[in-house]
Every structure is written in structure tokens, then in C-alpha cells.
Short mmCIF file of C-alpha atoms and ligand atoms in Angstrom, two decimals:
data_model
loop_
_atom_site.label_atom_id
_atom_site.label_comp_id
_atom_site.label_asym_id
_atom_site.label_seq_id
_atom_site.Cartn_x
_atom_site.Cartn_y
_atom_site.Cartn_z
CA UNK A 17 -8.33 4.56 16.84
CA UNK A 18 -5.36 5.77 14.77
CA UNK A 19 -2.58 4.61 12.54
CA UNK A 20 -0.70 2.90 15.42
CA UNK A 21 -3.66 0.85 16.65
CA UNK A 22 -3.37 -2.88 15.96
CA UNK A 23 -6.60 -4.10 14.37
CA UNK A 24 -8.25 -7.44 13.82
CA UNK A 25 -9.22 -7.26 10.15
CA UNK A 26 -11.28 -9.72 8.10
CA UNK A 27 -10.71 -9.51 4.33
CA UNK A 28 -13.43 -11.03 2.15
CA UNK A 29 -11.92 -11.85 -1.26
CA UNK A 30 -8.32 -12.17 -0.02
CA UNK A 31 -7.14 -14.20 -3.03
CA UNK A 32 -7.99 -11.37 -5.46
CA UNK A 33 -6.01 -8.58 -7.13
CA UNK A 34 -6.67 -6.04 -4.36
CA UNK A 35 -7.35 -8.52 -1.53
CA UNK A 36 -3.96 -10.23 -1.60
CA UNK A 37 -2.10 -6.91 -1.83
CA UNK A 38 -4.13 -5.49 1.06
CA UNK A 39 -3.60 -8.57 3.27
CA UNK A 40 0.19 -8.29 2.93
CA UNK A 41 0.16 -4.57 3.69
CA UNK A 42 -2.10 -4.82 6.73
CA UNK A 43 -0.05 -7.73 8.14
CA UNK A 44 3.19 -5.83 7.47
CA UNK A 45 1.77 -2.97 9.56
CA UNK A 46 1.29 -5.36 12.49
CA UNK A 47 -2.46 -6.00 12.20
CA UNK A 48 -4.04 -9.46 12.61
CA UNK A 49 -5.45 -10.44 9.22
CA UNK A 50 -7.95 -13.21 8.49
CA UNK A 51 -8.93 -13.78 4.86
CA UNK A 52 -11.59 -15.79 3.07
CA UNK A 53 -12.12 -16.58 -0.61
CA UNK A 54 -13.94 -19.18 -2.73
CA UNK A 55 -11.40 -18.91 -5.63
CA UNK A 56 -14.17 -17.97 -8.09
CA UNK A 57 -11.92 -15.39 -9.75
CA UNK A 58 -9.40 -18.08 -10.67
CA UNK A 59 -12.20 -20.21 -12.15
CA UNK A 60 -13.91 -17.43 -14.11
CA UNK A 61 -10.64 -16.27 -15.67
CA UNK A 62 -9.94 -19.87 -16.67
CA UNK A 63 -13.49 -20.17 -18.03
CA UNK A 64 -12.92 -17.35 -20.51
CA UNK A 65 -9.64 -18.94 -21.61
CA UNK A 66 -7.22 -16.56 -19.92
CA UNK A 67 -4.75 -16.39 -17.04
CA UNK A 68 -2.96 -13.87 -14.89
CA UNK A 69 0.06 -12.36 -16.69
CA UNK A 70 1.93 -12.64 -13.39
CA UNK A 71 2.07 -16.32 -12.38
CA UNK A 72 0.38 -16.45 -8.98
CA UNK A 73 0.81 -19.24 -6.45
CA UNK A 74 -1.93 -21.41 -4.97
CA UNK A 75 -3.27 -20.10 -1.66
CA UNK A 76 -1.45 -22.89 0.20
CA UNK A 77 1.88 -21.64 -1.18
CA UNK A 78 0.90 -17.99 -0.70
CA UNK A 79 0.21 -18.65 2.97
CA UNK A 80 3.50 -20.52 3.42
CA UNK A 81 5.41 -17.54 2.02
CA UNK A 82 3.38 -14.95 3.95
CA UNK A 83 3.59 -16.86 7.24
CA UNK A 84 7.38 -16.84 6.98
CA UNK A 85 7.12 -13.04 7.39
CA UNK A 86 3.99 -12.63 9.47
CA UNK A 87 3.53 -15.97 11.34
CA UNK A 88 0.05 -16.29 12.85
CA UNK A 89 -0.80 -12.64 12.05
CA UNK A 90 -2.17 -13.87 8.71
CA UNK A 91 -4.74 -16.66 8.29
CA UNK A 92 -7.01 -17.95 5.54
CA UNK A 93 -10.28 -19.90 5.29
CA UNK A 94 -11.71 -21.19 2.03
CA UNK A 95 -15.46 -20.62 1.71
CA UNK A 96 -18.32 -18.87 -0.04
CA UNK A 97 -20.07 -15.68 1.09
CA UNK A 98 -23.29 -17.04 -0.36
CA UNK A 99 -23.20 -19.65 2.45
CA UNK A 100 -24.60 -17.84 5.51
CA UNK A 101 -23.33 -20.44 7.98
CA UNK A 102 -19.78 -20.08 6.67
CA UNK A 103 -19.93 -16.27 6.89
CA UNK A 104 -21.32 -16.26 10.41
CA UNK A 105 -18.86 -18.92 11.66
CA UNK A 106 -15.91 -16.87 10.34
CA UNK A 107 -17.21 -13.69 11.94
CA UNK A 108 -17.86 -15.46 15.26
CA UNK A 109 -14.33 -16.89 15.39
CA UNK A 110 -12.49 -13.81 14.02
CA UNK A 111 -14.30 -11.10 16.06
CA UNK A 112 -13.14 -8.40 13.62
CA UNK A 113 -12.75 -4.68 14.26
CA UNK A 114 -13.08 -4.10 10.52
CA UNK A 115 -14.37 -6.23 7.63
CA UNK A 116 -13.09 -5.24 4.19
CA UNK A 117 -15.57 -6.66 1.68
CA UNK A 118 -13.88 -7.19 -1.70
CA UNK A 119 -15.42 -10.63 -2.35
CA UNK A 120 -17.66 -10.03 -5.34
CA UNK A 121 -17.71 -10.76 -9.07
CA UNK A 122 -16.01 -7.53 -10.25
CA UNK A 123 -16.31 -7.53 -14.06
CA UNK A 124 -18.89 -5.49 -15.97
CA UNK A 125 -18.33 -7.39 -19.27
CA UNK A 126 -18.67 -10.76 -17.47
CA UNK A 127 -22.07 -9.69 -16.13
CA UNK A 128 -23.21 -8.77 -19.66
CA UNK A 129 -22.34 -12.05 -21.44
CA UNK A 130 -25.79 -13.61 -21.11
CA UNK A 131 -28.54 -14.34 -18.59
CA UNK A 132 -26.50 -16.95 -16.68
CA UNK A 133 -23.64 -14.53 -16.10
CA UNK A 134 -25.92 -11.63 -15.13
CA UNK A 135 -27.85 -13.82 -12.67
CA UNK A 136 -24.66 -15.30 -11.23
CA UNK A 137 -23.16 -11.83 -10.73
CA UNK A 138 -26.18 -10.42 -8.94
CA UNK A 139 -26.80 -13.55 -6.84
CA UNK A 140 -23.17 -13.78 -5.82
CA UNK A 141 -22.79 -10.09 -5.03
CA UNK A 142 -26.15 -9.15 -3.57
CA UNK A 143 -26.75 -12.34 -1.55
CA UNK A 144 -23.13 -12.49 -0.31
CA UNK A 145 -23.41 -8.91 0.91
CA UNK A 146 -26.80 -9.54 2.51
CA UNK A 147 -25.48 -12.62 4.35
CA UNK A 148 -22.64 -10.48 5.61
CA UNK A 149 -24.98 -7.77 6.89
CA UNK A 150 -27.08 -10.30 8.82
CA UNK A 151 -23.98 -12.02 10.23
CA UNK A 152 -22.65 -8.63 11.34
CA UNK A 153 -25.95 -7.72 12.96
CA UNK A 154 -26.08 -11.05 14.82
CA UNK A 155 -22.44 -11.58 15.81
CA UNK A 156 -20.37 -8.43 15.27
CA UNK A 157 -22.58 -5.33 15.40
CA UNK A 158 -19.74 -2.94 16.34
CA UNK A 159 -17.38 -3.92 13.50
CA UNK A 160 -16.72 -1.45 10.69
CA UNK A 161 -17.84 -2.65 7.25
CA UNK A 162 -15.47 -1.30 4.59
CA UNK A 163 -17.37 -2.09 1.41
CA UNK A 164 -15.96 -1.87 -2.10
CA UNK A 165 -18.52 -0.23 -4.32
CA UNK A 166 -17.64 1.48 -7.58
CA UNK A 167 -17.65 4.93 -9.18
CA UNK A 168 -19.78 3.24 -11.86
CA UNK A 169 -22.70 3.28 -9.40
CA UNK A 170 -23.15 6.94 -10.32
CA UNK A 171 -22.75 6.36 -14.06
CA UNK A 172 -21.88 9.44 -16.09
CA UNK A 173 -24.51 12.05 -15.12
CA UNK A 174 -24.50 15.58 -16.60
CA UNK A 175 -23.81 16.95 -13.10
CA UNK A 176 -20.69 17.02 -10.91
CA UNK A 177 -20.56 13.86 -8.75
CA UNK A 178 -20.53 14.49 -4.97
CA UNK A 179 -19.45 11.97 -2.30
CA UNK A 180 -22.64 9.98 -2.03
CA UNK A 181 -25.10 12.71 -1.06
CA UNK A 182 -26.03 16.18 -2.31
CA UNK A 183 -28.34 19.00 -1.38
CA UNK A 184 -31.37 19.20 -3.63
CA UNK A 185 -34.30 21.62 -3.86
CA UNK A 186 -37.68 20.41 -5.14
CA UNK A 187 -41.03 22.22 -4.98
CA UNK A 188 -39.55 24.79 -2.61
CA UNK A 189 -38.13 22.30 -0.06
CA UNK A 190 -34.42 21.52 0.41
CA UNK A 191 -32.92 18.25 1.66
CA UNK A 192 -29.65 16.33 1.73
CA UNK A 193 -30.41 13.27 -0.42
CA UNK A 194 -28.57 10.35 -1.91
CA UNK A 195 -27.11 11.33 -5.29
CA UNK A 196 -28.84 9.39 -8.12
CA UNK A 197 -27.29 6.08 -9.15
CA UNK A 198 -27.30 5.18 -12.86
CA UNK A 199 -25.26 1.97 -13.28
CA UNK A 200 -24.16 0.94 -16.77
CA UNK A 201 -23.96 -2.87 -16.41
CA UNK A 202 -25.59 -5.63 -14.36
CA UNK A 203 -22.34 -5.77 -12.37
CA UNK A 204 -22.45 -2.05 -11.57
CA UNK A 205 -26.16 -2.46 -10.73
CA UNK A 206 -25.26 -5.20 -8.19
CA UNK A 207 -23.15 -2.63 -6.35
CA UNK A 208 -26.10 -0.21 -6.25
CA UNK A 209 -28.28 -2.94 -4.73
CA UNK A 210 -25.54 -3.48 -2.11
CA UNK A 211 -25.48 0.25 -1.39
CA UNK A 212 -29.20 0.30 -0.58
CA UNK A 213 -28.91 -2.82 1.61
CA UNK A 214 -25.95 -1.41 3.56
CA UNK A 215 -27.61 1.97 4.07
CA UNK A 216 -30.71 0.23 5.38
CA UNK A 217 -28.68 -1.98 7.75
CA UNK A 218 -26.89 1.06 9.19
CA UNK A 219 -30.19 2.88 9.66
CA UNK A 220 -32.22 0.09 11.24
CA UNK A 221 -29.55 -1.96 13.06
CA UNK A 222 -26.96 0.70 13.88
CA UNK A 223 -24.16 -0.94 11.87
CA UNK A 224 -21.31 1.32 10.75
CA UNK A 225 -19.99 1.34 7.19
CA UNK A 226 -17.79 3.15 4.71
CA UNK A 227 -19.13 2.51 1.20
CA UNK A 228 -16.29 3.18 -1.22
CA UNK A 229 -16.99 4.38 -4.74
CA UNK A 230 -13.68 3.30 -6.22
CA UNK A 231 -12.44 4.20 -9.69
CA UNK A 232 -10.50 1.87 -11.99
CA UNK A 233 -7.43 0.36 -10.26
CA UNK A 234 -4.18 -0.31 -12.11
CA UNK A 235 -0.65 -1.40 -11.31
CA UNK A 236 1.64 -4.27 -10.40
CA UNK A 237 3.36 -2.94 -7.27
CA UNK A 238 2.67 -2.13 -3.66
CA UNK A 239 5.05 -1.45 -0.77
CA UNK A 240 5.16 -5.21 -0.16
CA UNK A 241 4.95 -6.49 -3.76
CA UNK A 242 7.84 -6.01 -6.17
CA UNK A 243 8.09 -8.63 -8.88
CA UNK A 244 11.84 -8.42 -9.27
CA UNK A 245 12.53 -8.62 -5.52
CA UNK A 246 9.87 -11.05 -4.25
CA UNK A 247 8.03 -12.75 -7.14
CA UNK A 248 6.54 -15.30 -4.71
CA UNK A 249 4.33 -12.57 -3.22
CA UNK A 250 2.95 -11.11 -6.48
CA UNK A 251 -0.73 -10.44 -6.98
CA UNK A 252 -2.70 -11.38 -10.08
CA UNK A 253 -2.75 -9.18 -13.21
CA UNK A 254 -5.42 -9.71 -15.86
CA UNK A 255 -5.36 -8.34 -19.40
CA UNK A 256 -8.22 -10.16 -21.20
CA UNK A 257 -11.30 -8.30 -22.48
CA UNK A 258 -13.46 -9.47 -19.55
CA UNK A 259 -11.31 -9.11 -16.43
CA UNK A 260 -8.55 -6.77 -17.59
CA UNK A 261 -9.18 -3.07 -16.90
CA UNK A 262 -8.18 -0.16 -19.11
CA UNK A 263 -4.61 0.73 -18.05
CA UNK A 264 -3.66 -2.84 -17.15
CA UNK A 265 -4.79 -3.94 -20.61
CA UNK A 266 -2.96 -1.12 -22.38
CA UNK A 267 0.33 -1.96 -20.64
CA UNK A 268 0.03 -5.69 -21.40
CA UNK A 269 -0.85 -4.84 -25.02
CA UNK A 270 2.23 -2.58 -25.26
CA UNK A 271 4.54 -5.33 -24.03
CA UNK A 272 3.51 -7.72 -26.85
CA UNK A 273 3.15 -5.12 -29.62
CA UNK A 274 -0.67 -5.40 -29.79
CA UNK A 275 -2.35 -2.07 -30.72
CA UNK A 276 -3.85 -0.33 -27.70
CA UNK A 277 -7.60 -1.02 -27.70
CA UNK A 278 -9.41 2.30 -27.25
CA UNK A 279 -13.15 1.54 -27.42
CA UNK A 280 -15.16 3.75 -29.79
CA UNK A 281 -14.54 7.50 -29.82
CA UNK A 282 -12.49 7.16 -26.63
CA UNK A 283 -13.92 10.14 -24.74
CA UNK A 284 -15.11 7.82 -21.90
CA UNK A 285 -13.73 9.49 -18.78
CA UNK A 286 -13.05 7.75 -15.46
CA UNK A 287 -11.15 8.24 -12.20
CA UNK A 288 -8.08 5.99 -11.86
CA UNK A 289 -6.15 4.86 -8.81
CA UNK A 290 -2.88 2.93 -8.52
CA UNK A 291 -3.03 -0.40 -6.65
CA UNK A 292 -0.53 0.90 -4.08
CA UNK A 293 -2.86 3.84 -3.41
CA UNK A 294 -6.00 1.71 -3.27
CA UNK A 295 -4.21 -0.17 -0.47
CA UNK A 296 -3.16 3.10 1.18
CA UNK A 297 -6.77 4.37 1.12
CA UNK A 298 -8.28 1.11 2.43
CA UNK A 299 -5.77 1.09 5.28
CA UNK A 300 -6.60 4.70 6.19
CA UNK A 301 -10.31 3.86 6.17
CA UNK A 302 -9.81 0.86 8.49
CA UNK A 303 -7.83 3.08 10.86
CA UNK A 304 -10.51 5.80 10.89
CA UNK A 305 -13.91 4.15 11.37
CA UNK A 306 -17.23 6.02 11.31
CA UNK A 307 -19.47 6.35 14.37
CA UNK A 308 -21.88 3.57 15.26
CA UNK A 309 -24.92 3.72 12.97
CA UNK A 310 -23.11 5.94 10.45
CA UNK A 311 -23.22 5.17 6.73
CA UNK A 312 -20.66 7.25 4.84
CA UNK A 313 -19.58 7.31 1.21
CA UNK A 314 -16.02 8.01 0.01
CA UNK A 315 -15.10 8.53 -3.65
CA UNK A 316 -11.75 6.74 -4.02
CA UNK A 317 -9.94 8.03 -7.13
CA UNK A 318 -6.73 9.86 -7.97
CA UNK A 319 -6.24 11.07 -11.56
CA UNK A 320 -9.08 11.56 -14.09
CA UNK A 321 -8.55 10.90 -17.83
CA UNK A 322 -10.47 9.77 -20.85
CA UNK A 323 -9.44 6.43 -22.33
CA UNK A 324 -7.76 8.00 -25.39
CA UNK A 325 -5.59 10.24 -23.18
CA UNK A 326 -4.67 7.18 -21.16
CA UNK A 327 -3.65 5.22 -24.25
CA UNK A 328 -1.50 8.15 -25.34
CA UNK A 329 0.27 8.23 -21.97
CA UNK A 330 0.92 4.47 -22.07
CA UNK A 331 2.14 4.74 -25.70
CA UNK A 332 4.48 7.62 -24.81
CA UNK A 333 6.00 5.73 -21.87
CA UNK A 334 6.23 2.55 -23.96
CA UNK A 335 8.05 4.28 -26.81
CA UNK A 336 10.44 5.83 -24.30
CA UNK A 337 11.17 2.25 -23.19
CA UNK A 338 11.87 1.13 -26.76
CA UNK A 339 8.48 -0.49 -27.47
CA UNK A 340 6.69 -0.01 -30.79
CA UNK A 341 3.25 1.04 -29.52
CA UNK A 342 0.27 2.04 -31.70
CA UNK A 343 -3.07 3.36 -30.47
CA UNK A 344 -6.16 1.98 -32.28
CA UNK A 345 -9.87 2.84 -31.98
CA UNK A 346 -11.83 -0.43 -32.08
CA UNK A 347 -15.65 -0.67 -32.23
CA UNK A 348 -17.03 -0.15 -28.73
CA UNK A 349 -18.56 -3.41 -27.45
CA UNK A 350 -20.29 -1.54 -24.62
CA UNK A 351 -23.36 0.66 -24.54
CA UNK A 352 -21.96 3.79 -22.86
CA UNK A 353 -21.52 7.54 -23.36
CA UNK A 354 -18.35 8.20 -25.38
CA UNK A 355 -18.24 11.95 -24.66
CA UNK A 356 -19.61 13.21 -21.40
CA UNK A 357 -19.19 15.48 -18.39
CA UNK A 358 -17.11 13.96 -15.55
CA UNK A 359 -16.17 15.96 -12.50
CA UNK A 360 -15.87 14.08 -9.21
CA UNK A 361 -15.58 15.37 -5.67
CA UNK A 362 -13.05 13.27 -3.69
CA UNK A 363 -12.09 15.11 -0.51
CA UNK A 364 -12.76 12.71 2.35
CA UNK A 365 -9.72 10.48 1.80
CA UNK A 366 -7.39 13.42 1.29
CA UNK A 367 -8.73 14.87 4.55
CA UNK A 368 -7.75 11.59 6.24
CA UNK A 369 -4.20 11.97 4.87
CA UNK A 370 -4.22 10.15 1.50
CA UNK A 371 -1.29 11.24 -0.67
CA UNK A 372 -0.78 9.59 -4.08
CA UNK A 373 2.47 7.61 -4.11
CA UNK A 374 3.50 8.24 -7.75
CA UNK A 375 2.06 9.87 -10.88
CA UNK A 376 0.13 7.67 -13.32
CA UNK A 377 2.93 8.10 -15.84
CA UNK A 378 5.57 6.90 -13.34
CA UNK A 379 3.40 3.93 -12.37
CA UNK A 380 2.97 2.94 -16.02
CA UNK A 381 6.78 2.92 -16.41
CA UNK A 382 7.06 0.45 -13.51
CA UNK A 383 4.26 -1.69 -14.90
CA UNK A 384 6.00 -2.03 -18.26
CA UNK A 385 9.20 -3.01 -16.46
CA UNK A 386 7.34 -5.59 -14.33
CA UNK A 387 5.36 -7.10 -17.22
CA UNK A 388 8.18 -7.44 -19.75
CA UNK A 389 9.50 -10.72 -18.21
CA UNK A 390 5.99 -12.18 -18.74
CA UNK A 391 5.74 -11.17 -22.39
CA UNK A 392 5.48 -14.82 -23.51
CA UNK A 393 2.61 -15.56 -21.09
CA UNK A 394 0.67 -12.56 -22.43
CA UNK A 395 1.47 -13.42 -26.05
CA UNK A 396 0.29 -17.01 -25.52
CA UNK A 397 -3.20 -15.69 -24.65
CA UNK A 398 -3.31 -12.83 -27.17
CA UNK A 399 -6.65 -14.13 -28.52
CA UNK A 400 -8.44 -12.98 -25.33
CA UNK A 401 -7.47 -9.33 -25.83
CA UNK A 402 -9.78 -8.04 -28.60
CA UNK A 403 -13.32 -7.40 -27.30
CA UNK A 404 -16.09 -9.82 -28.30
CA UNK A 405 -18.68 -9.37 -25.52
CA UNK A 406 -21.32 -6.84 -26.46
CA UNK A 407 -23.75 -4.99 -24.18
CA UNK A 408 -26.63 -4.41 -26.56
CA UNK A 409 -27.82 -7.83 -27.70
CA UNK A 410 -26.68 -10.06 -24.86
CA UNK A 411 -24.73 -12.39 -27.17
CA UNK A 412 -22.26 -14.77 -25.63
CA UNK A 413 -18.55 -14.68 -26.24
CA UNK A 414 -17.92 -16.21 -29.65
CA UNK A 415 -15.64 -18.91 -28.40
CA UNK A 416 -14.93 -20.83 -25.29
CA UNK A 417 -18.01 -20.54 -23.13
CA UNK A 418 -21.09 -21.50 -25.17
CA UNK A 419 -21.52 -24.50 -22.93
CA UNK A 420 -21.14 -22.40 -19.87
CA UNK A 421 -21.89 -23.65 -16.42
CA UNK A 422 -20.41 -22.07 -13.33
CA UNK A 423 -17.90 -24.54 -11.99
CA UNK A 424 -17.90 -24.48 -8.25
CA UNK A 425 -15.42 -27.19 -7.44
CA UNK A 426 -12.43 -26.89 -9.77
CA UNK A 427 -9.40 -25.20 -8.27
CA UNK A 428 -6.68 -23.91 -10.51
CA UNK A 429 -3.63 -21.72 -10.21
CA UNK A 430 -4.15 -19.50 -13.26
P1 NAD B 6 -10.89 -9.87 -7.72
O1 NAD B 6 -11.87 -10.67 -8.51
O2 NAD B 6 -9.46 -10.03 -8.06
O3 NAD B 6 -11.09 -10.16 -6.15
C1 NAD B 6 -12.32 -10.56 -5.60
C2 NAD B 6 -12.08 -11.87 -4.85
O4 NAD B 6 -13.32 -12.24 -4.23
C3 NAD B 6 -11.68 -13.01 -5.78
O5 NAD B 6 -10.50 -13.62 -5.32
C4 NAD B 6 -12.87 -13.96 -5.75
O6 NAD B 6 -12.49 -15.31 -5.85
C5 NAD B 6 -13.51 -13.63 -4.40
N1 NAD B 6 -14.96 -13.87 -4.36
C6 NAD B 6 -15.91 -13.48 -5.25
N2 NAD B 6 -17.12 -13.92 -4.87
C7 NAD B 6 -16.93 -14.59 -3.70
C8 NAD B 6 -17.81 -15.28 -2.82
N3 NAD B 6 -19.11 -15.42 -3.06
N4 NAD B 6 -17.29 -15.87 -1.71
C9 NAD B 6 -15.95 -15.77 -1.44
N5 NAD B 6 -15.07 -15.15 -2.25
C10 NAD B 6 -15.57 -14.55 -3.37
O7 NAD B 6 -11.33 -8.34 -7.86
P2 NAD B 6 -10.52 -7.02 -7.47
O8 NAD B 6 -10.12 -6.33 -8.71
O9 NAD B 6 -9.51 -7.34 -6.44
O10 NAD B 6 -11.69 -6.16 -6.83
C11 NAD B 6 -12.03 -6.29 -5.45
C12 NAD B 6 -13.31 -5.50 -5.20
O11 NAD B 6 -13.12 -4.13 -5.54
C13 NAD B 6 -14.51 -5.97 -6.00
O12 NAD B 6 -15.66 -5.90 -5.19
C14 NAD B 6 -14.60 -4.98 -7.13
O13 NAD B 6 -15.93 -4.86 -7.59
C15 NAD B 6 -14.11 -3.71 -6.46
N6 NAD B 6 -13.49 -2.74 -7.38
C16 NAD B 6 -12.43 -3.11 -8.15
C17 NAD B 6 -11.84 -2.17 -9.00
C18 NAD B 6 -10.69 -2.53 -9.90
O14 NAD B 6 -10.39 -1.74 -10.83
N7 NAD B 6 -10.00 -3.66 -9.69
C19 NAD B 6 -12.35 -0.86 -9.04
C20 NAD B 6 -13.43 -0.53 -8.23
C21 NAD B 6 -14.01 -1.47 -7.40
N1 USQ B 7 -11.98 0.58 -22.19
C1 USQ B 7 -11.33 0.83 -23.37
N2 USQ B 7 -10.43 -0.11 -23.79
C2 USQ B 7 -10.15 -1.25 -23.11
C3 USQ B 7 -10.84 -1.49 -21.88
C4 USQ B 7 -11.75 -0.55 -21.47
O1 USQ B 7 -11.53 1.86 -24.03
O2 USQ B 7 -9.33 -2.06 -23.56
C5 USQ B 7 -12.94 1.58 -21.68
C6 USQ B 7 -14.34 1.06 -21.39
O3 USQ B 7 -15.15 1.10 -22.54
C7 USQ B 7 -14.80 1.98 -20.28
C8 USQ B 7 -13.52 2.36 -19.56
O4 USQ B 7 -12.45 2.01 -20.43
O5 USQ B 7 -15.35 3.14 -20.83
C9 USQ B 7 -13.33 1.62 -18.24
O6 USQ B 7 -13.41 0.22 -18.50
P1 USQ B 7 -12.65 -0.82 -17.56
O7 USQ B 7 -12.81 -2.18 -18.14
O8 USQ B 7 -11.28 -0.35 -17.28
O9 USQ B 7 -13.46 -0.63 -16.20
P2 USQ B 7 -14.92 -1.04 -15.79
O10 USQ B 7 -15.55 -2.00 -16.71
O11 USQ B 7 -15.69 0.21 -15.50
O12 USQ B 7 -14.67 -1.84 -14.44
C10 USQ B 7 -13.50 -1.66 -13.64
C11 USQ B 7 -13.45 -2.82 -12.65
C12 USQ B 7 -14.68 -2.76 -11.76
C13 USQ B 7 -14.80 -1.38 -11.13
C14 USQ B 7 -14.75 -0.26 -12.16
C15 USQ B 7 -14.59 1.11 -11.54
O13 USQ B 7 -13.42 -4.06 -13.36
O14 USQ B 7 -14.57 -3.78 -10.76
O15 USQ B 7 -16.01 -1.32 -10.45
O16 USQ B 7 -13.56 -0.43 -12.95
S1 USQ B 7 -15.48 2.36 -12.47
O17 USQ B 7 -15.09 2.22 -13.88
O18 USQ B 7 -15.08 3.65 -11.96
O19 USQ B 7 -16.88 2.08 -12.29
#
């Protein structure tokens, strides 16, 4: 299998930030793409009183626009991974070569709001993934599971972080063992539970999987998505304290003149990856599957910075573009190390041919350009920017969701 092979690819979570971008790219390359989603991301963002800075279309409209380019090479089914019958029916009808599993609740702060949000996150993620593993065993045992885990599975240990496994010596014996996982939120913990379930399924059923420890993704553009050329195809872009991630939030903050929100001392260090490169890596992984029964782990990151350095880069690019940008240190709502060792091995993807498309600084310039037309949309929701969800005492968000219940049936276009 290589880069010219046409694949039948099932994307779980196709309506999301990465899922929609990936679907367009894989279809553009000539693959047959089937997507599923239950639109929970649209509902949870609405629940916390926010919306995507980029106005995204309903899935009906998205499919109309995509089909004009890709015809029957792209399809969509609405449904929930927590429903085993739905998952198995889709797998039976799609007969995928690869299944890219992005369909989980992806926010650490959301999982820390209170017991309902923690339980929802782990039920949704762990049970959805378990249903998938059983459906693969029963109906598609040769397919390649490309699973989105997170660098946060490892936490911030005082050792260099290898790609999944490391050699360890204990009481005079040496072995290649799984590197310890130390997740920092109930969301990150859900990914660790998935890791164990996938490893077990590969070992006992002979499934094949690439478990991706991905760093924080940022950006507005891919090869197929350019807001000024084809706004109808844009993917979502969140900037609120719950669903927005560090660089995406800093760029949205810059555009409306809100101080950049560095949490605490700001020495928290992470690996970052542009959206266009997340798509490049996922495509390479689909094109290069592991052997049957193999469970492999790839660390998927590009540049490594601490969150103060990042804010300074965004501020520098913003000022160059005429924006008045200030960096602020706000009290850290999370319970996390603010100064720590962080050195990550990430060779596998580069060995497969991954080459970063642009530097982080160049990407930030494009993001500011893309977000400026949506300044008013960001400004209208400015109240969701400053952090209110804390890790330590499990308090709920101050406003908006005290009477929380997970709404399963409301569909919105936020
Ligand atoms: P996203 O929320 O935009 O996309 C996930 C999609 O899955 C959403 O459209 C959601 O509606 C859908 N979904 C969730 N639960 C579902 C279920 N039970 N059934 C059907 N659909 C369901 O998130 P994203 O930022 O695109 O992230 C995709 C994946 O990558 C997630 O698993 C996330 O944990 C992981 N990840 C993201 C980042 C990042 O920075 N964005 C970094 C590392 C890992
Ligand atoms: N941070 C700030 N200011 C902000 C937002 C975040 O200083 O305005 C800090 C956080 O305290 C944290 C770091 O930036 O130390 C990263 O936070 P984040 O919100 O950008 O990312 P995180 O919560 O870790 O989650 C995101 C995605 C998640 C993915 C993870 C990859 O939402 O789906 O799993 O990135 S990783 O961080 O490598 O685990």
C-alpha cells in the first residue's frame, strides 16, 4: 500500500475540527470517504454559550458543497458511536481499509466541570471506542484502526518521552515496556483507557492499530480549506475557555484586542502541530498501515514551546500586522506543572515522509489574516474567553450550565 493506492476510509467524528478537514483532503486525493458524527461538538459548544469563530455550515450543506467536487466519493451518516448497532451497521456497509477514530469528547476542561461532564466524557469516549473494537473484530478484522490519542496520555514526566514504549531495567532484568501514562484530566484519562483497550484487542484478536499521541493542533487552513477562496468549506474554530486550545485562543484574542491568556507561570510546555500537518500525518498513516496484530504508537507533534513563548510569538506576529496585543498571566484554572522537563521523541512520522508545511510563526500570520473578518463574531462571545472552570474543586462554570443536562436531540449550526 502506498501513496497512490485508493483507500476506502471511514472517519468517525467527520463533522469536527480535524474530521472535516481530513475528509476533504482524503477525498481530494481520490479516496472513498465515509463519515459519521452525532453532532455532539456543536451541542456542547452551544451549551457553554459559545460558537465557532468561522461560521460553519450544517452537514447537509457541507455535503452538498463537497459532493459538487467529489460526487459519491464522500458520504455521511448521522449516528452515535455509543450505539453498537449503528457502529457495526456502518462498518458492515462501508467495508473500510482504514478507520480514523476522531469521534470523542476532546476537551480537558469540559471533562473537569463536574461529575456529569466527567462521566459523560469517559462513557462517550471509552464505550464508543470499545464498541468500535468489537465491531472491527466481528465485521472488519483486517482494517487499520487509526486512533487519535493525545500527548497528554504521558503527562509531563521527569524523563524524555519515547514513542509509546521504552527499555527498562528492574531487579537485573531488562524488557521493552509501555512507557508510564500519567494523564492530567478525566478527558486525558479516557484516552489512556482507550489505549489499554486497543492494545488488548490487537494482542488477543489480531487487530492492527496506530495509536497517535497527538500534540495541540492549531490553524485555520489546509490544502483544501482557505477561508478567502472557499468559505463554504471551512472547518470550525473554537476560542472559548473550554474548547479553544492555546494557539487558537491566542490568535482569536489578538484579533479582538483581548490580552493573551497565559495560565499561571506559563512554563507549561507542549508539542504543537498545524492543522494542515495533522492532516498530512493522518494521511501518511492511512497509506502505511501496520502488520496484522501490530499495535504501534506514533508521537504526532512538530514544534515544542512553553505557553509564554507561544504568546510572545503570537504577540510579535500580531503587532507586525498592526494589532495592539498584550500578554497577560492569569491565575491557572488547571492543576498542572508550570515548569517541567519536556523532551519528546517523534521519529516515526518523519521516517514515513512527514515534512512540516510552514513554521508556527508563518501559520500564525495566516490565522490572523483568516480570523480578522470574523472579529465581530469573536467579540460577541468575548465573555467565554477568560477561564472559569477549575480542576481542583470540581466547581461548575459560574454561568450558563448550572442546570446542565446533555442534550442529545438538538441540532444547531454553531
Ligand atoms: P472535535 O470535537 O472537533 O471532533 C470530534 C467529532 O466527533 C465532533 O464532531 C463530535 O460531534 C464527534 N463525536 C464525539 N463523540 C461522538 C460519538 N459518540 N458518536 C459520534 N460522533 C461523536 O475535536 P477535534 O479537535 O477535531 O479532535 C479530534 C480528535 O483528535 C479527538 O479525539 C481529540 O481528542 C483528538 N485530539 C485533538 C487535538 C486538538 O488539538 N484538536 C489534539 C490531540 C488529539
Ligand atoms: N493554556 C494557557 N492559556 C490558554 C489555554 C491553555 O496557558 O488560554 C495552557 C494550558 O494550561 C495547558 C496548555 O496551554 O498547559 C495546553 O492547553 P490546551 O487547552 O491548548 O490543550 P489541552 O487542554 O491539553 O487539550 C488540547 C486538545 C486535546 C488534546 C491535547 C493535546 O483540546 O483534545 O488531546 O490538546 S496535549 O496537550 O498534547 O495533550
